[in-house]
Amino acid sequence: MTAAFDFAPLLPADLPPPAAKWTGLAKFSFVGGNNDPEQVPVDGLIDAMSAVLGREGKNLATYNLAHGPQGYLPLRQFLCAKLKRDAGIQAEPDDLLIVSGSLQALDLVNHTLLSRGDTVLVEQETYQGSLNRLTRLGVKTIGIPLDGDGMRMDALATTLAELKTRGVRPKYIYTIPTVQNPTGSIMPEARRLEMLKLSQEYGVPIFEDDCYADLIWDGKRPPAIYAMAKAGGVIHIGSFSKSIAPALRVGFIVAPWEMMSRMLALKTDAGSGALEQMVLAEYCSPHFATHVPKLTKGLRAKLDTLMEALNEQFGTSAEFEAPKGGIFLWVKLPDNVDALKLYQAALAAGVAINPGPEWSTNKAHSACRLRLCFASPSAAQIREGVAVLADVCRKEFGVPVRIANVERTSRA
Ligand SMILES: Cc1ncc(COP(=O)(O)O)c(C=O)c1O
């Protein structure tokens, strides 16, 4: 038998650590940004696929369907109309770039603007995918604390002023203002204006990630920061992952040409998948506006199930604010609970949770917090999964001690 070829000596030193092999989803999965399988509009997507392929399928013979590197034109036109209606953004199709999920948007913006050693400002609790990317790039992230209305502007102002005295100009302010991940807040319009003022005063652009903006319970949202920026200086990204389905991998960037032309030069995949773009444009133009309220109604019901289950199983040991939309609940457990340890023990019992420290720049503050996705598990899985989690938590940390004033006994 010949010896296996050894690639190790050929690998560059700065390669990220190797990925773990996929071992499947946990029995009770509260992790990731997965959606409700029952809410994927499968029939509508089948009809759209059949119609668009019948009409335009031969265009697949040409890279980018001959619509250019920024993406399928009808999808960009749909997005322009939607962004204007929902977020107040006035954009032309040429201001938009369709990308392979908004994760690719994060990469393109980062690679356009960031070098090792740069500083960026983020919300103290924020998207793990963004934090990981910044760490890998050797960029310093400074977390700005949040309150119920999102990033705190007093803290942002203080940080910007302090950095200026040290001669540091951050490369951008990254914010998830509309249904923040993980806390679920929506930044009011007045605060968005304050952020814009600070951005202009200090010459620091805003990177606005509106991934969850479609999933608001009452459907009401303030204008996008991009729409409010009279002098520019904002990059806006969004996604179909949360409104339609994450496995489609379709997101978008809205940016001025100065940035767009640089990002296009970095997007070397000869265009994002065309079939997904065609199907989305065909489905969304007539159906998006009716699909989304149905989706959010179902998500809201699942959130209620999760909050009820937590109240029942954890009692006062679990503290949380109901989010204004989205798919996550950010939960605080008693201070003695170590969320990273709880994560390991819960996983061994078949319950996957996202431990707080992975979603925060403040490891002490987030040590006893967790993020739970309520979109993908069924109502029954939510109830059972939370009960198992409460058992594991009690065994490991002695809490919750009581439920509804009844001493807790272990489940078999
Ligand atoms: C805030 C935020 N931005 C971006 C993404 C990436 O989403 P996608 O690449 O599926 O569009 C996510 C995914 O959960 C997210 O939570």
Coordinates of C-alpha atoms and ligand atoms in Angstrom, one line a residue, residues 32-34 100-106 126-130 174 176 179-181 209-212 237-242 245-247 249-252 327-328 359 371, ligand 1:
G32 CA -27.9 28.9 13.5
G33 CA -30.1 31.1 11.4
N34 CA -32.2 28.3 10.0
S100 CA -24.0 34.2 -2.7
G101 CA -25.7 34.9 0.6
S102 CA -25.0 38.0 2.6
L103 CA -21.9 36.2 4.0
Q104 CA -20.3 36.9 0.7
A105 CA -21.4 40.5 1.1
L106 CA -19.5 40.6 4.5
T126 CA -23.5 40.8 17.3
Y127 CA -23.4 38.2 14.6
Q128 CA -20.8 35.5 15.2
G129 CA -20.2 35.2 11.5
S130 CA -19.1 38.8 11.4
Y174 CA -21.0 47.6 11.7
I176 CA -27.7 45.3 12.5
V179 CA -34.1 43.3 14.3
Q180 CA -30.6 43.1 15.9
N181 CA -28.9 39.7 16.0
D209 CA -26.7 44.6 7.8
D210 CA -30.5 44.3 7.3
C211 CA -30.6 40.5 7.3
Y212 CA -33.7 40.2 9.4
I237 CA -26.6 44.5 2.7
G238 CA -29.6 42.1 2.8
S239 CA -30.6 38.6 2.2
F240 CA -33.3 36.2 1.1
S241 CA -32.1 33.7 3.7
K242 CA -34.6 34.7 6.4
A245 CA -34.8 30.1 2.5
P246 CA -31.1 30.2 3.6
A247 CA -30.0 27.2 1.5
R249 CA -27.7 31.4 -0.8
V250 CA -28.9 34.7 -2.3
G251 CA -28.1 38.0 -0.7
F252 CA -27.4 41.5 -2.0
I327 CA -35.9 34.2 14.7
F328 CA -33.8 34.5 17.9
W359 CA -22.0 36.3 19.9
R371 CA -29.1 32.6 21.8
Ligands
LIG1 C1 -26.7 39.5 10.9 C2 -26.4 38.5 9.8 N1 -25.8 38.8 8.7 C3 -25.6 38.0 7.7 C4 -25.9 36.7 7.8 C5 -25.6 35.7 6.7 O1 -26.7 35.3 6.1 P1 -26.8 34.7 4.6 O2 -25.4 34.5 4.1 O3 -27.5 33.4 4.7 O4 -27.5 35.7 3.8 C6 -26.6 36.2 8.9 C7 -27.0 34.8 9.1 O5 -27.5 34.3 10.0 C8 -26.8 37.1 10.0 O6 -27.4 36.7 11.1

